[in-house]
Coordinates of C-alpha atoms and ligand atoms in Angstrom, one line a residue:
X1 CA 0.0 0.0 0.0
X2 CA 1.3 3.5 -1.0
X3 CA 0.6 6.0 1.8
X4 CA -0.4 9.6 1.3
X5 CA 2.6 11.7 0.3
X6 CA 4.2 13.8 3.1
X7 CA 4.3 16.9 0.8
X8 CA 2.9 18.7 -2.2
X9 CA 4.7 20.2 -5.2
X10 CA 5.4 23.8 -4.7
X11 CA 5.9 23.5 -0.9
X12 CA 9.0 24.8 0.9
X13 CA 11.2 22.1 2.3
X14 CA 10.5 23.4 5.8
X15 CA 6.8 22.7 5.3
X16 CA 7.3 19.0 4.6
X17 CA 6.0 16.7 7.2
X18 CA 8.5 14.4 8.8
X19 CA 10.2 12.0 8.7
X20 CA 10.5 12.3 4.9
X21 CA 12.9 11.0 2.4
X22 CA 14.2 14.0 0.4
X23 CA 15.9 13.8 -3.0
X24 CA 17.9 16.9 -4.0
X25 CA 17.4 16.9 -7.7
X26 CA 20.4 19.0 -8.5
X27 CA 22.7 16.7 -6.7
X28 CA 20.9 13.6 -8.1
X29 CA 21.2 14.9 -11.7
X30 CA 24.9 15.9 -11.2
X31 CA 25.6 12.3 -10.0
X32 CA 24.1 10.9 -13.3
X33 CA 26.2 13.2 -15.2
X34 CA 29.3 12.6 -13.2
X35 CA 29.0 8.8 -13.9
X36 CA 28.7 9.4 -17.7
X37 CA 31.6 11.6 -17.7
X38 CA 33.9 9.1 -15.8
X39 CA 32.8 6.0 -17.9
X40 CA 32.4 7.6 -21.3
X41 CA 31.6 5.0 -23.9
X42 CA 34.1 2.5 -22.5
X43 CA 31.5 0.2 -21.0
X44 CA 27.7 -0.1 -20.8
X45 CA 26.1 1.2 -17.7
X46 CA 23.2 -1.0 -16.1
X47 CA 22.5 1.0 -13.0
X48 CA 21.3 -1.0 -9.9
X49 CA 17.8 -0.3 -9.0
X50 CA 18.0 -2.1 -5.7
X51 CA 19.2 1.2 -4.3
X52 CA 16.3 3.3 -5.3
X53 CA 13.4 0.8 -6.1
X54 CA 11.8 3.5 -8.1
X55 CA 10.8 3.3 -12.0
X56 CA 11.0 7.2 -12.1
X57 CA 14.7 7.0 -11.2
X58 CA 15.3 4.0 -13.4
X59 CA 13.8 5.9 -16.4
X60 CA 16.2 8.8 -15.7
X61 CA 19.2 6.6 -15.5
X62 CA 18.2 5.1 -18.9
X63 CA 17.7 8.6 -20.4
X64 CA 21.2 9.4 -19.2
X65 CA 22.6 6.5 -21.1
X66 CA 22.1 3.2 -19.2
X67 CA 21.2 0.2 -21.2
X68 CA 18.7 -0.8 -18.6
X69 CA 18.7 -1.6 -14.8
X70 CA 19.5 -4.5 -12.5
X71 CA 17.5 -5.6 -9.5
X72 CA 17.9 -8.3 -6.9
X73 CA 14.3 -9.6 -6.5
X74 CA 11.7 -10.8 -9.0
X75 CA 9.1 -8.5 -7.2
X76 CA 11.5 -5.5 -7.9
X77 CA 11.7 -6.5 -11.5
X78 CA 7.7 -6.6 -11.5
X79 CA 7.6 -3.0 -10.2
X80 CA 10.2 -1.8 -12.7
X81 CA 8.6 -3.5 -15.6
X82 CA 5.1 -2.1 -14.6
X83 CA 6.7 1.2 -14.4
X84 CA 7.8 1.0 -18.1
X85 CA 11.4 -0.4 -17.8
X86 CA 12.0 -2.7 -20.6
X87 CA 15.5 -4.3 -19.8
X88 CA 16.0 -5.7 -16.4
X89 CA 18.8 -8.0 -15.1
X90 CA 17.8 -9.8 -11.9
X91 CA 21.4 -9.9 -10.6
X92 CA 20.7 -12.9 -8.3
X93 CA 19.8 -16.6 -8.3
X94 CA 16.1 -17.2 -8.5
X95 CA 15.0 -20.4 -6.8
X96 CA 11.5 -22.0 -6.4
X97 CA 8.5 -22.5 -8.8
X98 CA 6.4 -19.4 -7.9
X99 CA 9.3 -17.0 -8.6
X100 CA 10.3 -18.8 -11.8
X101 CA 6.7 -18.6 -13.0
X102 CA 6.6 -14.9 -12.4
X103 CA 10.1 -14.5 -14.1
X104 CA 8.6 -16.3 -17.2
X105 CA 5.6 -13.9 -17.2
X106 CA 7.9 -10.9 -17.0
X107 CA 10.0 -12.3 -19.9
X108 CA 6.9 -11.9 -22.1
X109 CA 6.8 -8.1 -21.4
X110 CA 10.5 -7.1 -21.2
X111 CA 14.1 -8.3 -21.7
X112 CA 14.9 -10.2 -18.6
X113 CA 18.2 -11.5 -17.3
X114 CA 18.9 -13.8 -14.4
X115 CA 22.0 -15.3 -12.7
X116 CA 22.8 -19.0 -12.0
X117 CA 25.6 -20.5 -10.0
X118 CA 24.4 -24.2 -10.1
X119 CA 23.1 -26.7 -12.8
X120 CA 20.2 -27.2 -10.5
X121 CA 19.2 -23.5 -11.1
X122 CA 19.3 -24.2 -14.8
X123 CA 16.9 -27.0 -15.1
X124 CA 13.8 -25.1 -13.9
X125 CA 14.6 -22.0 -16.1
X126 CA 14.8 -24.4 -19.0
X127 CA 11.6 -26.0 -18.1
X128 CA 9.8 -22.9 -17.8
X129 CA 10.3 -22.3 -21.5
X130 CA 10.8 -18.5 -21.0
X131 CA 13.3 -16.6 -23.2
X132 CA 15.8 -15.4 -20.6
X133 CA 19.3 -14.0 -20.7
X134 CA 21.2 -16.1 -18.4
X135 CA 24.5 -15.0 -16.8
X136 CA 26.9 -17.4 -14.9
X137 CA 27.6 -15.8 -11.6
X138 CA 31.3 -16.2 -10.8
X139 CA 32.7 -16.1 -7.2
X140 CA 35.2 -13.4 -7.5
X141 CA 36.1 -12.7 -3.7
X142 CA 32.9 -11.7 -2.2
X143 CA 32.0 -15.3 -0.8
X144 CA 28.4 -14.9 -1.4
X145 CA 26.7 -16.6 -4.4
X146 CA 28.6 -17.8 -7.4
X147 CA 30.4 -20.6 -9.0
X148 CA 34.1 -21.1 -9.0
X149 CA 35.9 -19.6 -12.0
X150 CA 37.4 -21.9 -14.6
X151 CA 36.2 -25.5 -15.1
X152 CA 33.0 -25.3 -12.8
X153 CA 31.9 -22.2 -14.7
X154 CA 32.5 -24.0 -18.0
X155 CA 30.4 -26.9 -17.0
X156 CA 27.6 -24.6 -16.1
X157 CA 27.9 -22.8 -19.5
X158 CA 27.5 -26.2 -21.3
X159 CA 24.3 -26.8 -19.4
X160 CA 22.9 -23.4 -20.3
X161 CA 23.8 -24.0 -24.0
X162 CA 21.7 -27.1 -24.0
X163 CA 18.4 -25.2 -23.3
X164 CA 16.9 -23.7 -26.4
X165 CA 14.9 -21.0 -24.7
X166 CA 18.0 -19.7 -22.6
X167 CA 20.5 -17.4 -24.1
X168 CA 24.0 -17.6 -22.3
X169 CA 24.4 -13.9 -22.0
X170 CA 27.8 -13.9 -20.1
X171 CA 29.4 -13.6 -16.8
X172 CA 28.2 -11.8 -13.6
X173 CA 31.3 -10.8 -11.7
X174 CA 30.4 -8.6 -8.6
X175 CA 33.0 -8.1 -5.8
X176 CA 30.7 -6.6 -3.1
X177 CA 33.2 -6.9 -0.3
X178 CA 35.5 -4.5 -2.1
X179 CA 33.1 -1.7 -2.4
X180 CA 33.4 -0.3 1.1
X181 CA 37.0 -1.0 1.8
X182 CA 38.3 2.5 2.7
X183 CA 41.7 2.4 0.9
X184 CA 41.8 2.9 -3.0
X185 CA 44.9 0.6 -3.3
X186 CA 43.2 -2.2 -1.5
X187 CA 39.9 -1.8 -3.5
X188 CA 42.0 -1.9 -6.8
X189 CA 43.9 -5.0 -5.6
X190 CA 40.7 -6.9 -5.0
X191 CA 39.4 -5.9 -8.5
X192 CA 42.7 -6.9 -10.1
X193 CA 42.2 -10.3 -8.5
X194 CA 38.7 -10.5 -9.7
X195 CA 39.7 -9.5 -13.1
X196 CA 42.2 -12.3 -13.4
X197 CA 39.3 -14.8 -12.6
X198 CA 37.1 -13.2 -15.3
X199 CA 39.8 -13.2 -17.9
X200 CA 40.9 -16.8 -17.3
X201 CA 37.2 -18.0 -17.4
X202 CA 36.6 -16.2 -20.7
X203 CA 39.7 -17.7 -22.2
X204 CA 38.6 -21.2 -21.1
X205 CA 35.2 -20.6 -22.7
X206 CA 37.0 -19.5 -25.9
X207 CA 39.1 -22.6 -26.0
X208 CA 35.9 -24.6 -25.9
X209 CA 34.2 -22.4 -28.7
X210 CA 32.0 -20.7 -26.2
X211 CA 31.4 -17.0 -26.6
X212 CA 31.0 -14.7 -23.6
X213 CA 28.9 -11.7 -24.9
X214 CA 29.0 -9.6 -21.8
X215 CA 30.8 -9.4 -18.5
X216 CA 28.7 -7.5 -16.0
X217 CA 29.4 -6.4 -12.4
X218 CA 30.9 -3.6 -10.2
X219 CA 29.5 -1.0 -7.8
X220 CA 30.0 2.6 -6.8
X221 CA 33.1 1.9 -4.8
X222 CA 35.2 0.2 -7.6
X223 CA 33.5 0.7 -10.9
X224 CA 36.4 2.6 -12.6
X225 CA 38.8 -0.2 -11.6
X226 CA 36.6 -2.7 -13.5
X227 CA 36.4 -0.3 -16.4
X228 CA 40.2 0.2 -16.4
X229 CA 40.9 -3.5 -16.2
X230 CA 39.3 -4.0 -19.7
X231 CA 37.7 -7.2 -18.3
X232 CA 34.2 -5.9 -17.8
X233 CA 31.8 -4.9 -20.6
X234 CA 29.1 -3.5 -18.2
X235 CA 28.9 -1.9 -14.8
X236 CA 26.2 -1.9 -12.2
X237 CA 26.6 0.9 -9.7
X238 CA 23.6 1.7 -7.6
X239 CA 24.6 3.9 -4.6
X240 CA 26.3 6.5 -6.8
X241 CA 22.9 8.3 -7.4
X242 CA 22.5 8.9 -3.7
X243 CA 26.0 8.7 -2.0
X244 CA 25.2 7.8 1.7
X245 CA 27.3 8.5 4.8
X246 CA 29.1 5.2 4.7
X247 CA 30.3 5.6 1.1
X248 CA 31.5 9.2 1.9
X249 CA 34.0 7.5 4.3
X250 CA 35.8 5.8 1.5
X251 CA 38.9 7.1 0.1
X252 CA 37.8 8.8 -3.2
X253 CA 40.5 9.9 -5.8
X254 CA 41.0 9.5 -9.6
X255 CA 40.2 7.4 -11.5
X256 CA 36.9 7.3 -9.2
X257 CA 34.9 10.5 -9.4
X258 CA 33.4 12.0 -6.3
X259 CA 29.6 12.0 -6.1
X260 CA 27.4 14.3 -4.1
X261 CA 25.0 13.6 -1.2
X262 CA 21.5 13.6 -2.9
X263 CA 19.5 11.6 -0.4
X264 CA 18.4 12.9 3.0
X265 CA 15.9 12.2 5.8
X266 CA 14.1 15.3 6.9
X267 CA 13.6 15.0 10.7
X268 CA 11.8 17.4 13.3
X269 CA 13.2 18.2 16.7
X270 CA 10.4 16.8 18.9
X271 CA 11.9 17.4 22.4
X272 CA 14.8 19.2 24.0
X273 CA 15.2 17.2 27.3
X274 CA 18.7 18.6 28.2
X275 CA 20.8 21.8 27.2
X276 CA 23.0 20.0 24.6
X277 CA 20.6 17.2 23.5
X278 CA 17.8 17.3 20.9
X279 CA 15.6 14.3 20.2
X280 CA 14.3 14.1 16.6
X281 CA 11.4 12.1 15.2
X282 CA 13.6 9.9 13.0
X283 CA 15.1 6.7 14.6
X284 CA 16.0 3.5 13.3
X285 CA 12.6 3.0 11.4
X286 CA 13.4 6.2 9.5
X287 CA 17.2 5.8 8.6
X288 CA 19.0 2.4 8.7
X289 CA 21.9 2.1 11.0
X290 CA 23.6 -1.1 9.9
X291 CA 26.4 1.1 8.5
X292 CA 26.5 3.7 11.2
X293 CA 24.5 6.6 12.4
X294 CA 23.2 9.2 10.1
X295 CA 25.2 12.3 9.5
X296 CA 24.0 15.8 10.1
X297 CA 23.9 17.9 7.0
X298 CA 25.6 21.3 7.2
X299 CA 25.5 21.3 11.1
X300 CA 29.1 20.7 12.0
X301 CA 28.7 21.1 15.8
X302 CA 26.1 18.3 16.0
X303 CA 26.3 14.5 16.1
X304 CA 23.5 12.0 15.8
X305 CA 24.8 9.8 18.5
X306 CA 22.2 6.9 18.6
X307 CA 18.8 5.7 17.7
X308 CA 15.9 3.9 19.1
X309 CA 12.9 2.7 17.1
X310 CA 11.2 6.2 16.6
X311 CA 13.8 8.7 18.2
X312 CA 17.1 9.8 17.3
X313 CA 19.6 11.7 19.7
X314 CA 21.3 14.7 18.2
X315 CA 24.0 16.1 20.5
X316 CA 26.3 19.1 20.5
X317 CA 26.0 22.8 20.1
X318 CA 24.5 25.1 19.0
X319 CA 21.6 22.7 19.8
X320 CA 18.6 23.0 17.4
X321 CA 15.4 24.5 18.8
X322 CA 12.1 22.5 19.4
X323 CA 10.3 22.2 16.0
X324 CA 13.5 22.8 14.0
X325 CA 13.9 20.6 10.9
X326 CA 17.3 18.9 10.2
X327 CA 18.6 17.1 7.2
X328 CA 20.2 13.7 7.9
X329 CA 22.5 11.8 5.5
X330 CA 21.7 8.1 5.9
X331 CA 24.4 5.7 6.9
X332 CA 23.2 3.2 4.2
X333 CA 21.0 4.4 1.4
X334 CA 19.3 1.0 0.2
X335 CA 17.8 -0.2 3.4
X336 CA 16.7 3.5 4.2
X337 CA 14.8 3.8 1.0
X338 CA 13.0 0.6 1.7
X339 CA 11.4 2.4 4.7
X340 CA 9.6 5.0 2.6
X341 CA 6.7 5.2 0.2
X342 CA 7.8 8.5 -1.5
X343 CA 10.8 10.5 -2.6
X344 CA 10.1 14.1 -1.9
X345 CA 12.0 15.7 -4.8
X346 CA 13.4 19.1 -3.9
X347 CA 15.2 21.8 -6.0
X348 CA 16.8 24.7 -4.1
X349 CA 14.5 24.2 -1.2
X350 CA 11.2 23.9 -3.1
X351 CA 9.3 20.5 -3.6
X352 CA 9.1 19.9 -7.4
X353 CA 7.8 16.4 -7.7
X354 CA 6.9 13.2 -5.6
X355 CA 8.1 9.9 -6.9
X356 CA 6.5 6.7 -5.4
X357 CA 8.9 4.1 -4.2
X358 CA 7.0 1.3 -6.0
X359 CA 9.3 -1.6 -5.1
X360 CA 9.4 -0.7 -1.4
X361 CA 9.1 -3.9 0.5
X362 CA 9.4 -5.9 -2.7
X363 CA 11.4 -8.7 -1.1
X364 CA 10.2 -11.9 -2.9
Ligands
PLP401 C1 25.1 -7.6 -7.7 C2 25.2 -6.2 -7.3 N1 25.6 -5.3 -8.3 C3 25.7 -4.0 -8.0 C4 25.4 -3.5 -6.7 C5 25.5 -2.0 -6.5 O1 26.5 -1.7 -5.5 P1 26.6 -0.1 -5.0 O2 25.3 0.3 -4.4 O3 27.6 -0.2 -4.0 O4 26.9 0.7 -6.2 C6 25.1 -4.4 -5.7 C7 24.8 -3.9 -4.3 O5 24.7 -4.5 -3.4 C8 25.0 -5.8 -6.0 O6 24.7 -6.6 -5.1

C-alpha cells in the first residue's frame, strides 16, 4: 500500500511533514552526469535499481545512457517493468517454482536476465520455456553466491547452451566486499584479482568455442577499476545516485569520481530534554543504522549519536530548537529507501515532484 505523500509540489522544504525521504534533484542529476563523464563509452552502464526501487529514477538513468537496470528480486523487477522499464537483469539466483513462473511472465513483457551458479538452477529455467538471458555468476572474492571460476563455470555454460529457450548472456562478476574497503589501493587490488578470474574463465570458454557476450558487475566503490581493467563490458553501480554517509568515508580519488550527497531524511526536533541534546522524530525506522548513524547535513557542531525505533539523539552545540527541521544523511541508502513510500524531490528548497517508491518492501 502506498501511503499519502508527506508533501505537495510547490511547498517549501520546511513545510514538509517528517520523517520524509528527500531527494535533492540538482545533486541527483549531477551524479548521473558525473558517472557518464567518468565512464564515457568504454563500457555499458546498467544501473542497480536495488538502491532506489523506483521506476521514475530508473527511467532517468536510462535517459542518461544506461542500457537498462539491475535489481535483486523478482518483485522488484515486476515493479520496474510495470513502471515501463524494458530491460532488467535480476542480478541474483532465483529459486522456487512461484518465482520462476513470475520471471517467465515478465519475460513476455520485457528483456529479462537472471543469474545462475548451479546446474540445479538451470533446469527449472529451461523447463519454464521462458526466453531469458542467463548470466553465470562467478565467485570473485565476495564469498556470497557464485560458481568457482574456470572448469566449474565452463560446466555450467555447457548446461545453459543445451536449453533452447535460454541465451548464455555472459558472466556476472560482482565483488561486493571490495566496495566499502576504505583504501583505494586495497579496493583496486581486490578488483585486479577478480579481473584475473574473469579473464581466465573467458579464455577457457573461448578454447571450448563458447562466446561470452557480456561480463557485468561492479559497484559505486570500484567501478572505474573494473572499467580500466578492460575485463568488464558493463557496470552496475547503484549507490552513486544517492551517496550515503558510509560511502563518503571511503577514500575517493582518480580514477573514481566523487559523487554528491543527494538523499536525505528530513527530521523534526520533537523534544529538548537537556541543554545539548535534541531528540528528533527519525530513529532506526526512518534511517537504517547498519552502516553507522546518519550524519547531520551542514551542522558541523552536531552529532547524531544513537537511535531507538522512533527517536534519534542529536547532541552538540548550538543545539537546534524545538520544532526545528534537520537534514540527515543516511548511513546506508538502500535499506533506508525501503522504509519510505515516496521520494520528496526538492530543488533549491522547493518541492518539485513526488516519486513513488513502487518496489518498497518488494522482497520476494
Ligand atoms: C550484484 C550487485 N551489483 C551492484 C550493486 C551496486 O552496488 P553499490 O550500491 O555499492 O553501487 C550491488 C549492491 O549490493 C549488487 O549486489
